[in-house]
Each structure stands twice: as structure tokens, then as C-alpha cells.
Coordinates of C-alpha atoms and ligand atoms in Angstrom, one line a residue:
X55 CA 0.0 0.0 0.0
X56 CA 0.9 3.6 -0.2
X57 CA 4.1 4.7 1.7
X58 CA 3.7 7.2 4.6
X59 CA 2.4 10.6 3.7
X60 CA 3.8 13.1 6.2
X61 CA 1.6 16.2 6.0
X62 CA -1.7 17.7 4.9
X63 CA -2.4 18.6 1.4
X64 CA -2.0 22.3 0.9
X65 CA -5.2 23.9 -0.6
X66 CA -4.2 26.0 -3.6
X67 CA -6.1 28.9 -5.0
X68 CA -9.1 27.7 -7.0
X69 CA -9.1 24.3 -5.2
X70 CA -12.4 23.2 -3.6
X71 CA -12.6 24.2 0.0
X72 CA -11.3 21.5 2.5
X73 CA -14.8 21.1 3.9
X74 CA -16.3 20.1 0.5
X75 CA -13.5 17.6 0.0
X76 CA -14.0 15.9 3.4
X77 CA -14.5 12.2 2.9
X78 CA -17.8 10.6 4.2
X79 CA -15.7 8.4 6.5
X80 CA -14.1 11.5 8.2
X81 CA -17.5 13.2 8.4
X82 CA -18.8 10.1 10.2
X83 CA -15.8 10.1 12.5
X84 CA -16.5 13.8 13.3
X85 CA -20.1 12.9 14.2
X86 CA -19.1 10.2 16.6
X87 CA -17.4 12.4 19.2
X88 CA -16.8 9.5 21.7
X89 CA -15.8 5.8 21.3
X90 CA -15.0 3.2 23.9
X91 CA -11.6 2.7 22.2
X92 CA -9.5 4.6 19.8
X93 CA -6.7 2.6 18.1
X94 CA -3.8 4.6 16.6
X95 CA -2.2 2.7 13.7
X96 CA -3.8 0.6 11.0
X97 CA -1.0 -1.9 10.5
X98 CA -1.9 -5.6 10.8
X99 CA -1.7 -5.5 14.6
X100 CA -3.9 -2.4 15.1
X101 CA -6.3 -4.0 12.5
X102 CA -6.4 -7.4 14.3
X103 CA -7.2 -5.6 17.6
X104 CA -9.9 -3.6 15.9
X105 CA -11.5 -6.7 14.5
X106 CA -11.3 -8.5 17.8
X107 CA -12.9 -5.5 19.8
X108 CA -15.6 -5.1 17.1
X109 CA -16.4 -8.8 17.5
X110 CA -17.0 -8.1 21.2
X111 CA -19.5 -5.3 20.2
X112 CA -17.2 -2.6 21.5
X113 CA -17.4 0.9 19.9
X114 CA -14.0 1.3 18.4
X115 CA -12.4 3.7 16.0
X116 CA -9.2 3.0 14.2
X117 CA -7.1 5.8 12.6
X118 CA -4.2 5.4 10.3
X119 CA -2.2 8.3 9.0
X120 CA -1.2 6.7 5.7
X121 CA -3.0 3.9 3.9
X122 CA -4.0 0.8 5.8
X123 CA -1.1 -1.7 6.1
X124 CA 1.4 0.7 4.7
X125 CA 4.0 0.6 7.5
X126 CA 6.0 -2.4 8.6
X127 CA 3.1 -4.5 7.5
X128 CA 3.9 -3.8 3.8
X129 CA 7.6 -4.5 4.3
X130 CA 7.5 -8.0 5.5
X131 CA 9.2 -11.0 3.8
X132 CA 5.7 -12.5 3.5
X133 CA 6.5 -15.5 5.6
X134 CA 3.8 -16.9 7.9
X135 CA 6.2 -18.9 10.0
X136 CA 6.8 -20.4 13.3
X137 CA 10.2 -18.9 13.4
X138 CA 12.6 -21.9 13.3
X139 CA 15.5 -19.5 14.1
X140 CA 13.8 -18.2 17.3
X141 CA 14.3 -21.6 18.8
X142 CA 18.0 -20.9 19.2
X143 CA 17.2 -17.8 21.2
X144 CA 15.0 -19.9 23.5
X145 CA 11.8 -18.2 22.4
X146 CA 9.7 -21.3 22.9
X147 CA 6.5 -19.4 23.8
X148 CA 6.7 -17.4 20.6
X149 CA 7.5 -20.4 18.4
X150 CA 4.6 -22.4 19.9
X151 CA 2.2 -19.6 19.3
X152 CA 3.5 -18.8 15.9
X153 CA 3.2 -22.3 14.5
X154 CA -0.2 -22.6 16.0
X155 CA -1.3 -19.3 14.2
X156 CA 0.4 -20.4 11.0
X157 CA -1.5 -23.6 10.9
X158 CA -4.7 -21.8 11.8
X159 CA -4.2 -19.2 9.0
X160 CA -3.8 -22.0 6.5
X161 CA -7.4 -22.9 7.4
X162 CA -8.9 -19.4 8.1
X163 CA -7.2 -17.5 5.2
X164 CA -6.8 -20.1 2.5
X165 CA -7.2 -17.5 -0.2
X166 CA -4.0 -15.8 0.8
X167 CA -1.9 -18.2 2.9
X168 CA -0.3 -21.2 1.4
X169 CA 2.2 -23.8 2.6
X170 CA 5.8 -23.0 1.7
X171 CA 8.3 -25.7 1.0
X172 CA 11.6 -24.4 2.6
X173 CA 15.1 -25.8 2.0
X174 CA 18.2 -25.0 4.1
X175 CA 21.6 -25.6 2.4
X176 CA 24.0 -26.8 5.0
X177 CA 27.8 -26.5 4.8
X178 CA 29.0 -28.2 8.0
X179 CA 28.1 -31.0 10.4
X180 CA 28.7 -29.9 14.0
X181 CA 29.1 -26.1 14.1
X182 CA 27.3 -24.0 16.7
X183 CA 26.2 -27.2 18.6
X184 CA 27.4 -25.7 21.9
X185 CA 26.7 -22.0 21.4
X186 CA 23.0 -22.2 20.7
X187 CA 21.8 -24.6 23.3
X188 CA 23.7 -22.4 25.8
X189 CA 21.7 -19.5 24.6
X190 CA 18.4 -21.5 25.2
X191 CA 19.7 -22.5 28.7
X192 CA 20.2 -18.9 29.5
X193 CA 16.6 -18.2 28.2
X194 CA 17.8 -15.3 26.0
X195 CA 19.7 -14.2 23.0
X196 CA 23.5 -14.3 23.1
X197 CA 25.9 -12.1 21.4
X198 CA 28.3 -14.1 19.3
X199 CA 27.8 -15.7 15.9
X200 CA 28.8 -19.3 15.2
X201 CA 27.8 -21.0 11.9
X202 CA 24.9 -23.4 12.2
X203 CA 25.8 -27.0 11.3
X204 CA 23.7 -29.9 10.3
X205 CA 23.5 -31.4 13.9
X206 CA 22.2 -28.1 15.3
X207 CA 19.7 -27.6 12.4
X208 CA 18.5 -31.2 12.9
X209 CA 17.9 -30.6 16.5
X210 CA 16.0 -27.4 15.8
X211 CA 13.9 -29.1 13.1
X212 CA 13.0 -32.1 15.3
X213 CA 11.7 -29.5 17.9
X214 CA 10.0 -27.5 15.3
X215 CA 8.2 -30.6 13.9
X216 CA 7.0 -31.3 17.4
X217 CA 5.5 -27.9 17.6
X218 CA 4.3 -27.9 14.1
X219 CA 2.6 -31.2 13.3
X220 CA -1.0 -30.0 13.8
X221 CA -2.3 -33.6 13.6
X222 CA -0.1 -34.4 10.7
X223 CA -1.3 -31.5 8.5
X224 CA 2.3 -30.3 8.0
X225 CA 4.8 -32.9 6.7
X226 CA 7.9 -33.7 8.8
X227 CA 11.3 -32.2 7.8
X228 CA 13.7 -34.3 5.6
X229 CA 17.5 -34.3 5.4
X230 CA 19.3 -35.1 2.2
X231 CA 23.0 -35.7 1.5
X232 CA 25.0 -33.8 -0.9
X233 CA 24.3 -35.9 -4.0
X234 CA 20.5 -36.0 -3.6
X235 CA 20.4 -32.4 -2.7
X236 CA 22.2 -31.4 -5.9
X237 CA 20.0 -33.7 -8.0
X238 CA 17.0 -31.8 -6.6
X239 CA 18.5 -28.3 -6.9
X240 CA 21.3 -28.5 -9.4
X241 CA 22.3 -24.9 -9.3
X242 CA 23.2 -25.1 -5.5
X243 CA 26.7 -24.5 -4.4
X244 CA 28.4 -28.0 -4.9
X245 CA 30.3 -27.5 -1.7
X246 CA 27.2 -28.0 0.5
X247 CA 27.1 -31.1 2.7
X248 CA 23.4 -31.5 3.2
X249 CA 20.0 -29.8 2.7
X250 CA 17.1 -29.9 5.2
X251 CA 13.6 -29.4 3.8
X252 CA 10.6 -28.5 5.9
X253 CA 7.3 -26.7 5.6
X254 CA 6.3 -23.2 6.7
X255 CA 3.8 -20.9 5.0
X256 CA 3.7 -17.6 3.1
X257 CA 1.1 -14.9 2.3
X258 CA 0.9 -13.9 -1.3
X259 CA -1.0 -10.6 -0.8
X260 CA -0.3 -9.4 2.7
X261 CA -2.0 -6.0 2.2
X262 CA -5.1 -7.7 0.9
X263 CA -5.3 -10.1 3.9
X264 CA -4.9 -7.1 6.2
X265 CA -7.8 -5.4 4.3
X266 CA -10.0 -8.5 4.7
X267 CA -9.4 -8.5 8.5
X268 CA -10.3 -4.8 8.6
X269 CA -13.5 -5.3 6.5
X270 CA -14.5 -8.2 8.8
X271 CA -14.3 -5.7 11.8
X272 CA -16.2 -3.0 10.0
X273 CA -18.9 -5.4 8.9
X274 CA -19.4 -7.2 12.3
X275 CA -20.3 -4.1 14.4
X276 CA -21.9 -0.8 13.4
X277 CA -19.9 1.0 16.1
X278 CA -16.6 -0.1 14.5
X279 CA -15.2 2.7 12.3
X280 CA -11.8 2.7 10.6
X281 CA -10.5 5.7 8.6
X282 CA -7.2 6.0 6.7
X283 CA -5.2 9.2 6.1
X284 CA -6.1 10.5 9.6
X285 CA -3.2 11.2 12.0
X286 CA -3.3 11.3 15.8
X287 CA -1.6 14.6 16.6
X288 CA -2.2 15.0 20.4
X289 CA -4.2 14.2 23.5
X290 CA -6.4 16.5 25.6
X291 CA -7.3 14.5 28.7
X292 CA -9.4 11.7 27.3
X293 CA -9.8 13.1 23.8
X294 CA -7.4 12.3 21.0
X295 CA -6.8 15.1 18.6
X296 CA -6.8 14.0 14.9
X297 CA -5.9 15.6 11.7
X298 CA -7.4 14.6 8.3
X299 CA -4.2 14.3 6.2
X300 CA -6.2 15.0 3.1
X301 CA -7.8 18.3 4.1
X302 CA -5.7 19.4 7.0
X303 CA -8.8 19.8 9.1
X304 CA -8.6 18.8 12.7
X305 CA -11.2 17.0 15.0
X306 CA -11.3 15.4 18.4
X307 CA -12.7 12.1 19.6
X308 CA -13.1 11.1 23.2
X309 CA -12.1 7.5 24.3
X310 CA -12.2 5.4 27.4
X311 CA -9.1 3.6 26.3
X312 CA -6.5 4.6 23.8
X313 CA -4.4 2.0 22.0
X314 CA -1.1 3.0 20.5
X315 CA -0.5 0.4 17.8
X316 CA 1.8 2.5 15.7
X317 CA 4.5 -0.2 15.2
X318 CA 8.0 1.3 14.9
X319 CA 6.6 4.7 15.6
X320 CA 5.2 3.8 19.1
X321 CA 7.6 6.0 21.0
X322 CA 7.0 8.9 18.6
X323 CA 3.2 8.5 19.0
X324 CA 3.6 8.5 22.8
X325 CA 5.5 11.7 22.6
X326 CA 2.8 13.2 20.5
X327 CA 0.3 12.1 23.1
X328 CA 2.4 13.8 25.8
X329 CA 4.3 10.9 27.4
X330 CA 8.0 10.1 26.7
X331 CA 8.7 6.3 26.4
X332 CA 11.6 4.3 25.1
X333 CA 10.0 1.0 24.4
X334 CA 11.2 0.7 20.8
X335 CA 14.4 -0.2 19.0
X336 CA 13.3 -0.9 15.5
X337 CA 15.7 -2.3 12.8
X338 CA 15.5 -1.7 9.1
X339 CA 15.0 -4.6 6.7
X340 CA 15.1 -4.3 2.9
X341 CA 14.2 -6.7 0.0
X342 CA 14.8 -6.7 -3.7
X343 CA 12.6 -8.4 -6.3
X344 CA 14.4 -9.7 -9.3
X345 CA 13.1 -10.6 -12.8
X346 CA 15.5 -13.5 -13.4
X347 CA 14.1 -16.7 -14.9
X348 CA 17.3 -18.7 -14.3
X349 CA 17.3 -17.8 -10.5
X350 CA 13.6 -18.6 -10.4
X351 CA 14.2 -22.0 -11.8
X352 CA 17.1 -22.6 -9.5
X353 CA 14.8 -22.2 -6.4
X354 CA 12.8 -25.2 -7.6
X355 CA 9.7 -23.3 -6.5
X356 CA 10.8 -23.3 -2.8
X357 CA 12.0 -20.8 -0.3
X358 CA 15.8 -21.2 0.1
X359 CA 16.5 -20.2 3.7
X360 CA 20.0 -20.0 4.8
X361 CA 22.8 -18.4 6.8
X362 CA 24.7 -15.7 5.1
X363 CA 28.4 -15.2 5.9
X364 CA 27.7 -12.7 8.6
X365 CA 25.5 -15.2 10.5
X366 CA 22.2 -13.6 9.4
X367 CA 19.4 -15.8 8.2
X368 CA 18.4 -14.7 4.7
X369 CA 16.0 -16.0 2.1
X370 CA 15.5 -16.3 -1.6
X371 CA 12.0 -17.3 -2.9
X372 CA 9.6 -17.2 -5.8
X373 CA 7.0 -14.5 -5.8
X374 CA 4.5 -14.0 -8.6
X375 CA 6.9 -15.3 -11.3
X376 CA 9.8 -13.1 -9.8
X377 CA 12.3 -13.8 -7.1
X378 CA 12.2 -12.1 -3.7
X379 CA 15.6 -11.8 -1.9
X380 CA 15.9 -10.5 1.6
X381 CA 16.6 -9.3 4.1
X382 CA 18.9 -7.0 6.1
X383 CA 18.7 -6.1 9.8
X384 CA 20.2 -2.7 10.5
X385 CA 19.7 -0.2 13.4
X386 CA 17.2 2.4 12.2
X387 CA 15.7 5.8 13.1
X388 CA 11.9 5.6 12.7
X389 CA 11.7 9.4 12.0
X390 CA 13.6 8.9 8.8
X391 CA 12.2 7.1 5.7
X392 CA 13.5 3.5 5.3
X393 CA 15.1 2.9 1.9
X394 CA 17.1 0.1 0.3
X395 CA 20.7 1.3 -0.2
X396 CA 23.3 0.3 -2.7
X397 CA 25.2 -1.5 0.0
X398 CA 22.2 -3.6 0.8
X399 CA 21.8 -4.5 -2.9
X400 CA 25.6 -5.6 -2.8
X401 CA 24.7 -7.7 0.3
X402 CA 21.8 -9.4 -1.6
X403 CA 23.9 -10.1 -4.7
X404 CA 26.5 -11.6 -2.4
X405 CA 24.1 -13.9 -0.7
X406 CA 22.6 -15.2 -3.9
X407 CA 26.2 -15.9 -5.2
X408 CA 26.9 -17.8 -1.9
X409 CA 24.2 -20.5 -2.6
X410 CA 23.9 -20.3 -6.4
X411 CA 27.5 -19.4 -7.5
X412 CA 27.0 -19.9 -11.2
X413 CA 24.1 -17.5 -11.5
X414 CA 24.9 -14.0 -12.7
X415 CA 23.0 -11.1 -11.4
X416 CA 22.9 -7.5 -12.7
X417 CA 21.3 -4.4 -11.2
X418 CA 19.1 -4.2 -14.3
X419 CA 17.4 -7.5 -13.1
X420 CA 15.9 -5.6 -10.1
X421 CA 12.3 -4.7 -10.7
X422 CA 11.4 -3.5 -7.2
X423 CA 12.9 -2.7 -3.9
X424 CA 11.2 -2.1 -0.6
X425 CA 12.2 -1.5 3.0
X426 CA 10.6 -1.1 6.4
X427 CA 11.4 -0.9 10.1
X428 CA 10.6 -3.9 12.3
X429 CA 8.8 -2.8 15.5
X430 CA 11.3 -4.5 17.8
X431 CA 11.7 -3.7 21.5
X432 CA 14.6 -1.5 22.6
X433 CA 17.6 -3.8 22.7
X434 CA 20.7 -1.7 23.7
X435 CA 23.8 -3.7 22.7
X436 CA 22.1 -6.9 21.6
X437 CA 22.8 -7.6 17.9
X438 CA 19.7 -6.8 15.8
X439 CA 19.4 -10.4 14.6
X440 CA 19.2 -11.7 18.1
X441 CA 16.6 -9.3 19.5
X442 CA 13.3 -11.0 20.7
X443 CA 10.6 -11.0 18.1
X444 CA 8.0 -11.5 20.8
X445 CA 5.5 -8.8 21.8
X446 CA 4.5 -7.2 25.1
X447 CA 1.8 -4.7 26.2
X448 CA 2.5 -1.6 28.3
X449 CA -0.4 0.1 30.1
X450 CA 0.0 3.8 31.2
X451 CA -2.8 4.3 33.9
X452 CA -0.9 7.0 35.8
X453 CA -1.7 9.9 33.5
X454 CA -4.7 12.1 33.9
X455 CA -7.4 11.1 31.5
X456 CA -7.9 7.7 29.8
X457 CA -5.2 5.0 29.9
X458 CA -2.9 4.5 27.0
X459 CA -2.1 1.0 26.0
X460 CA 1.1 0.6 23.9
X461 CA 2.0 -2.4 21.8
X462 CA 5.7 -3.2 21.8
X463 CA 6.7 -5.6 19.0
X464 CA 4.5 -8.2 17.1
X465 CA 5.1 -10.1 13.9
X466 CA 2.7 -10.5 11.1
X467 CA 2.3 -14.2 11.7
X468 CA 0.9 -13.9 15.2
X469 CA -1.6 -11.0 14.5
X470 CA -4.7 -12.8 15.6
X471 CA -3.3 -14.0 18.9
X472 CA -1.8 -10.6 19.5
X473 CA -5.0 -8.8 18.7
X474 CA -6.8 -11.1 21.1
X475 CA -4.2 -10.5 23.9
X476 CA -4.3 -6.7 23.3
X477 CA -8.2 -6.7 23.2
X478 CA -8.2 -8.7 26.5
X479 CA -6.2 -5.9 28.2
X480 CA -8.6 -3.4 26.8
X481 CA -11.7 -5.3 27.9
X482 CA -10.1 -5.6 31.4
X483 CA -9.7 -1.8 31.5
X484 CA -13.3 -1.3 30.2
X485 CA -14.5 -3.9 32.7
X486 CA -16.3 -5.8 29.9
X487 CA -16.3 -9.5 29.3
X488 CA -15.1 -11.3 26.2
X489 CA -18.1 -12.3 24.1
X490 CA -16.3 -14.6 21.6
X491 CA -12.9 -15.6 20.4
X492 CA -11.4 -14.9 17.0
X493 CA -9.7 -18.3 17.1
X494 CA -10.7 -20.3 14.1
X495 CA -12.9 -17.6 12.6
X496 CA -12.5 -17.6 8.8
X497 CA -11.3 -14.3 7.4
X498 CA -13.2 -12.4 4.7
X499 CA -13.0 -14.1 1.3
X500 CA -11.6 -17.2 2.9
X501 CA -15.1 -18.4 3.6
X502 CA -16.0 -21.4 1.4
X503 CA -12.9 -20.8 -0.6
X504 CA -12.1 -23.7 -3.0
X505 CA -8.6 -24.7 -1.6
X506 CA -7.8 -27.3 -4.2
X507 CA -6.8 -25.8 -7.6
X508 CA -8.9 -28.5 -9.2
X509 CA -12.0 -27.1 -7.6
X510 CA -11.5 -23.5 -8.5
X511 CA -12.5 -23.7 -12.1
X512 CA -15.9 -25.3 -11.0
X513 CA -16.3 -22.5 -8.4
X514 CA -15.7 -19.9 -11.0
X515 CA -18.1 -21.4 -13.4
X516 CA -20.8 -21.7 -10.7
X517 CA -20.4 -18.4 -9.0
X518 CA -19.1 -16.0 -11.7
X519 CA -20.9 -17.4 -14.7
X520 CA -21.1 -14.1 -16.6
X521 CA -17.3 -13.4 -16.5
X522 CA -14.6 -14.6 -18.7
X523 CA -12.9 -17.5 -16.8
X524 CA -9.5 -15.8 -16.7
X525 CA -11.1 -12.7 -15.3
X526 CA -13.0 -14.8 -12.8
X527 CA -9.7 -16.5 -11.7
X528 CA -8.1 -13.1 -11.2
X529 CA -11.0 -11.9 -9.0
X530 CA -10.9 -15.1 -7.0
X531 CA -7.2 -14.7 -6.4
X532 CA -7.6 -11.0 -5.4
X533 CA -10.8 -11.2 -3.3
X534 CA -11.3 -14.8 -2.4
X535 CA -15.0 -15.7 -2.4
X536 CA -15.8 -12.0 -2.0
X537 CA -15.3 -12.0 -5.8
X538 CA -19.0 -12.6 -6.1
X539 CA -19.7 -9.1 -4.5
X540 CA -17.2 -7.5 -6.8
X541 CA -18.7 -9.3 -9.9
X542 CA -22.2 -8.1 -8.9
X543 CA -20.9 -4.5 -9.0
X544 CA -19.2 -5.0 -12.3
X545 CA -22.5 -6.2 -13.8
X546 CA -24.2 -3.0 -12.9
X547 CA -23.0 -0.8 -15.7
X548 CA -20.4 -0.3 -18.4
X549 CA -16.9 -1.5 -17.5
X550 CA -13.5 -0.8 -19.2
X551 CA -10.3 -2.7 -18.8
X552 CA -7.2 -1.1 -17.1
X553 CA -3.6 -2.2 -16.9
X554 CA -4.0 -4.8 -19.7
X555 CA -7.1 -6.2 -18.2
X556 CA -5.6 -6.8 -14.7
X557 CA -8.1 -4.3 -13.4
X558 CA -11.1 -2.5 -14.7
X559 CA -12.8 0.9 -14.1
X560 CA -15.7 -0.6 -12.2
X561 CA -13.3 -2.7 -10.1
X562 CA -11.4 0.5 -9.1
X563 CA -14.7 2.1 -8.3
X564 CA -15.5 -0.9 -6.0
X565 CA -12.2 -0.5 -4.2
X566 CA -12.7 3.3 -3.8
X567 CA -16.2 2.7 -2.3
X568 CA -15.6 -0.4 -0.2
X569 CA -11.8 -0.6 0.4
X570 CA -11.0 2.9 1.4
X571 CA -8.8 3.6 -1.7
X572 CA -8.0 7.3 -1.6
X573 CA -5.0 7.5 -3.9
X574 CA -4.1 5.4 -7.0
X575 CA -1.2 4.0 -5.0
X576 CA -3.6 2.5 -2.5
X577 CA -4.9 0.0 -5.1
X578 CA -3.6 -3.5 -4.2
Ligands
LIG6 C1 12.0 -6.3 6.5 C2 10.9 -7.0 7.4 C3 10.6 -8.3 7.2 C4 9.6 -8.9 7.9 N1 9.3 -10.2 7.7 C5 8.3 -10.8 8.4 C6 7.8 -12.1 8.0 O1 8.3 -12.7 7.1 N2 6.9 -12.7 8.8 C7 6.3 -12.0 9.9 O2 5.5 -12.7 10.6 N3 6.7 -10.8 10.2 C8 7.6 -10.2 9.5 N4 8.0 -8.8 9.7 C9 7.4 -8.2 10.9 C10 6.0 -7.6 10.6 O3 5.9 -7.1 9.2 C11 5.7 -6.5 11.5 O4 6.1 -6.7 12.8 C12 4.3 -6.2 11.5 O5 3.7 -5.9 10.3 C13 4.0 -5.0 12.4 O6 2.7 -4.5 12.3 P1 2.1 -3.3 13.2 O7 0.7 -3.2 12.9 O8 2.5 -3.6 14.6 O9 3.0 -2.1 12.7 P2 2.9 -1.2 11.3 O10 2.5 -2.1 10.2 O11 4.1 -0.4 11.2 O12 1.7 -0.3 11.6 C14 1.8 0.9 12.4 C15 1.0 2.0 11.7 O13 0.8 3.1 12.6 C16 0.7 4.2 11.7 N5 0.9 5.4 12.5 C17 2.1 5.8 13.1 N6 1.9 7.0 13.8 C18 0.6 7.3 13.6 C19 -0.2 8.4 14.1 N7 0.3 9.4 14.8 N8 -1.4 8.4 13.7 C20 -2.0 7.5 13.0 N9 -1.3 6.4 12.5 C21 0.0 6.3 12.8 C22 1.7 4.0 10.7 O14 1.5 4.8 9.5 C23 1.6 2.5 10.4 O15 0.8 2.1 9.3 C24 8.9 -8.2 8.9 C25 9.2 -6.8 9.1 C26 10.2 -6.2 8.3 C27 10.4 -4.7 8.5

């Protein structure tokens, strides 16, 4: 989705007055005046909390200063994963929760989340066998890097399998020797000793999944309102001061509880709200996307997940016919925009060369780069790669006015469980009981989604009979089974193709009306 937009649009001479340009959603917000909860930040974690509270019947307002899911949420590696690597840091709670949520998402969001076959190339047998268990015994991250050998990876995968099995839904890991590994993936570095293959999952359209979660929240409770391009700019007692980024107009909304879910910007938002905190220590991560058929073929359709020469775990994997390569982990200042630097590109080329030494890359193969800041907790002198990926919730009740609840950390994978934990804290503050759980609740267009490719054709023929099958397939991929709603709107009037038929004029109108698209760059 759209990158952050920092300030209001300036009204120029002859432009319509800001009032006449005010969006209906903002006018509705202005009319509300008071909500039980105001959530600041429309990334996946603010959105998940919004949906959870809406499902409890709580009047909740979510404001996002850019487009929804445009912060860290748009910058992820798209893995819905248990976090094999967190095992060596002893983060057993997080791994258990993550694999549980991963397995659940394969069922509740089958339109966007798919199993991901993952292969680790391994260069040694026993390295790091001492260092990592020591880290686990100390229940925390260590500071030194030692290469991970086969025995250590094997131990991790056995444990991971134990957490992951989900009644046998996910296959167990497999180890292969050098010869078999090279037969399966011939472009791999011939100096490898083994490969280990296991299953995780990936999300092919993270921004659309976030949007589906948001729409579920909006649809389930009339008192749930979410508006993008509205920034929280201050706090007067129990009222959050807001500014419509599009018009520059300000408004205030009272709240019994304020949730700060602004990801890497959490401390900056707290400062805006009048309280200094130092919860966060975000790190920047970048990715490049390559149009490189030879590299695509070399991956064999799998994620190649491995240790780069600096000890960082990096990945190469196929994405929509291209290849995603990531990522870095560098200390970052959230008040500065995150961009992919030339040094990072060199780092990525180097890591591809490490596993696929015969594949030549050129900067002209790069079709896209993106970067974001991970909302990690403050970590002082701990190396970025070893900082906990778990989350915690901080409640400030000492201030005059309503309590402010800050979220510190939180991956993509665990958004539902995190949203539930955060909503529980809010319900406690509101002294309201939980009415229902979000556990196992199917998300948006995942409802009755034909999981098997072989059933999709029949679904399209039965449910989108008036559309050309290729167009039907595109709608099913983009909206899941909500494609029927979109098709109904397409049928209401003349429609013209856009972007070589990938979109159409009426489809964009649908997005503007129902998906809060404000700028062309918000179309996903
Ligand atoms: C490089 C990288 C790779 C990653 N890979 C993975 C992965 O493969 N798997 C995984 O599970 N996780 C991954 N993550 C982590 C994951 O993407 C994030 O932890 C998660 O998306 C955080 O979501 P969030 O909602 O907490 O924060 P964000 O998405 O950053 O949302 C916070 C929002 O708050 C808004 N905001 C800030 N200030 C204000 C204000 N004053 N008023 C209104 N709005 C405001 C921002 O605009 C932003 O949209 C990765 C992260 C990065 C950066």
C-alpha cells in the first residue's frame, strides 16, 4: 500500500474548500465524538485488535495516518512462519504460538496463505552445537555468531516438527545428503554437505489479507469505524486530537481507552500524546525483487532459507513469477524514511552468489525494492538479529485522563493471537467480558474458498458465470470468495479494462467505495 504521507495537502487557489473535500468516513468520525476505544495505527496488529474488539461489540475507532497496512506490515518477507530460528534464542512461547497461528491461517485465510516448502543448504556438520543450546539455557539471546551446522539444524527441526505437526497436517522435515540435494536443486553451491527441507507458509498478498481482516471488523459491528489518512496529533485529557491528512482539518474524539499500535513509531506517537517512552528499538530490513528466470528455476519453487556469511538468516524465494531476496537487519531511526541502499543491494547479490555461485545477477534485473522498520523492542547492545521477536503490552494508567495501552513488537504471523491479547487488556480496562474468540474464525473471502486448484474452475463457473474464466480467476485470487460481491458491482454498468485487463474501471470504483482507496497507489 501507499508509503507514509507526512503532511496535509495544501489547498491551492481555486481548489475546492477543504470542507467540501471531506470524505464521508471522516464526516462520520467527526459525528461520533466519543468511542470506547481509539486505536492509533492501521498496520496488521492495530487492525487485528480492531476486528477483535468489534467482534465483542465494542465501539472502536481506528485511525491510520497513511493507507492501511502501509508501515512495517507492507515491508515483510511475507512468511507466515513459526520462526525456526527463534528456537536458538530460547523463544519457545513465541515459536509455539507462531506455529499454531500459522496452521490456523492455512485454514482461516486459505485465499492468501499457502504452505511454503523451505530448504536450508548446510555447509558443516557440527558447528554451533554448543553456542545455541547455551543461549536456550540462558533463556535469552546471546551475542556471538557461530555458523549453524547440520546437527544443530537437525535438533532445531525435530523440535519445530514437534510444535508444528497439527495432527499431521504439515509434513515432517527431511534431510538429504549432498548428491541427492544437488540432484533436486542442481544450481546449488556444490560444496554443500546436506540440505534440510521443511514446511512453513507464506502470504501472497499481505496488504489484501490485512484489508480483509479490517473489513470483517467493520462489517461485524456498526460502532466499528476505521479511517485512513487520519493522523493522531495530540491528546487533551481523554480526547485524541486528529488531523485529516487530506484536508488538514482537525477533529477530536473522546475515548475510554487509547491503544497505541503504531509499530516502529510507538515512542514517537507516545511523545505526540504527551508521554515520553523508550520502548522501541526498530531495525531496518530491505528486500529486492528480481526478474530472473534462471534464478527462479534454481529455487525449484521453494524458499531457500540459509545463513549468510555474517550469520544472518536470509531468504530467496519465488513471488508472482519473480524472485524475492531479503533481508537486512540494521539499526534504524523511525523518524527517517526507510530505503534500500546500494550497500544492501551488494549484500543481496553476495548472498545469492553464496548459494547459487554460477548465477549471474545484474542491477538491471531488479524490478522492485522495498524497506521497512521492524517494530522491535529496545535492545541496547544486543545484535539486531538476536533481538526478541515476541511482543508485550504496556499500560499507562498513571496519566490524567484515559489509559494509553502501547503495543511493543509483534510479527505478522501472530496478528490474531496478538489482537486477542491486546483486546483482552482493553476489555479488562473497560470492565467488559469477552463475548467470543477470534480463534478459528474464517477471514473475509476465505469463507468457502475452494482450496484445491482443481475445484477453483468449477467454483468460478458456478459463482461467476457471466465473467470470462480468466477474469474470474483473477477476481478469485484477489478477493477470495468475496469475488461474487465484486462481480455483482461489475455487472451494474459499463466497465472498461485497465492495466492490460488486470483491473477495470468498475473494479477500481468498487475499491474506492468499499476498500478505502483514496490514492491510486492504495490499489492492491
Ligand atoms: C523487513 C521486514 C521483514 C519482515 N518479515 C516478516 C515475516 O516474514 N513474517 C512475519 O511474521 N513478520 C515479518 N515482519 C514483521 C512484521 O511485518 C511487523 O512486525 C508487523 O507488520 C507490524 O505490524 P504493526 O501493525 O505492529 O506495525 P505497522 O505495520 O508499522 O503499523 C503501524 C501503523 O501506525 C501508523 N501510525 C504511526 N503513527 C501514527 C499516528 N500518529 N497516527 C495514525 N497512524 C499512525 C503507521 O502509518 C503504520 O501504518 C517483517 C518486518 C520487516 C520490516
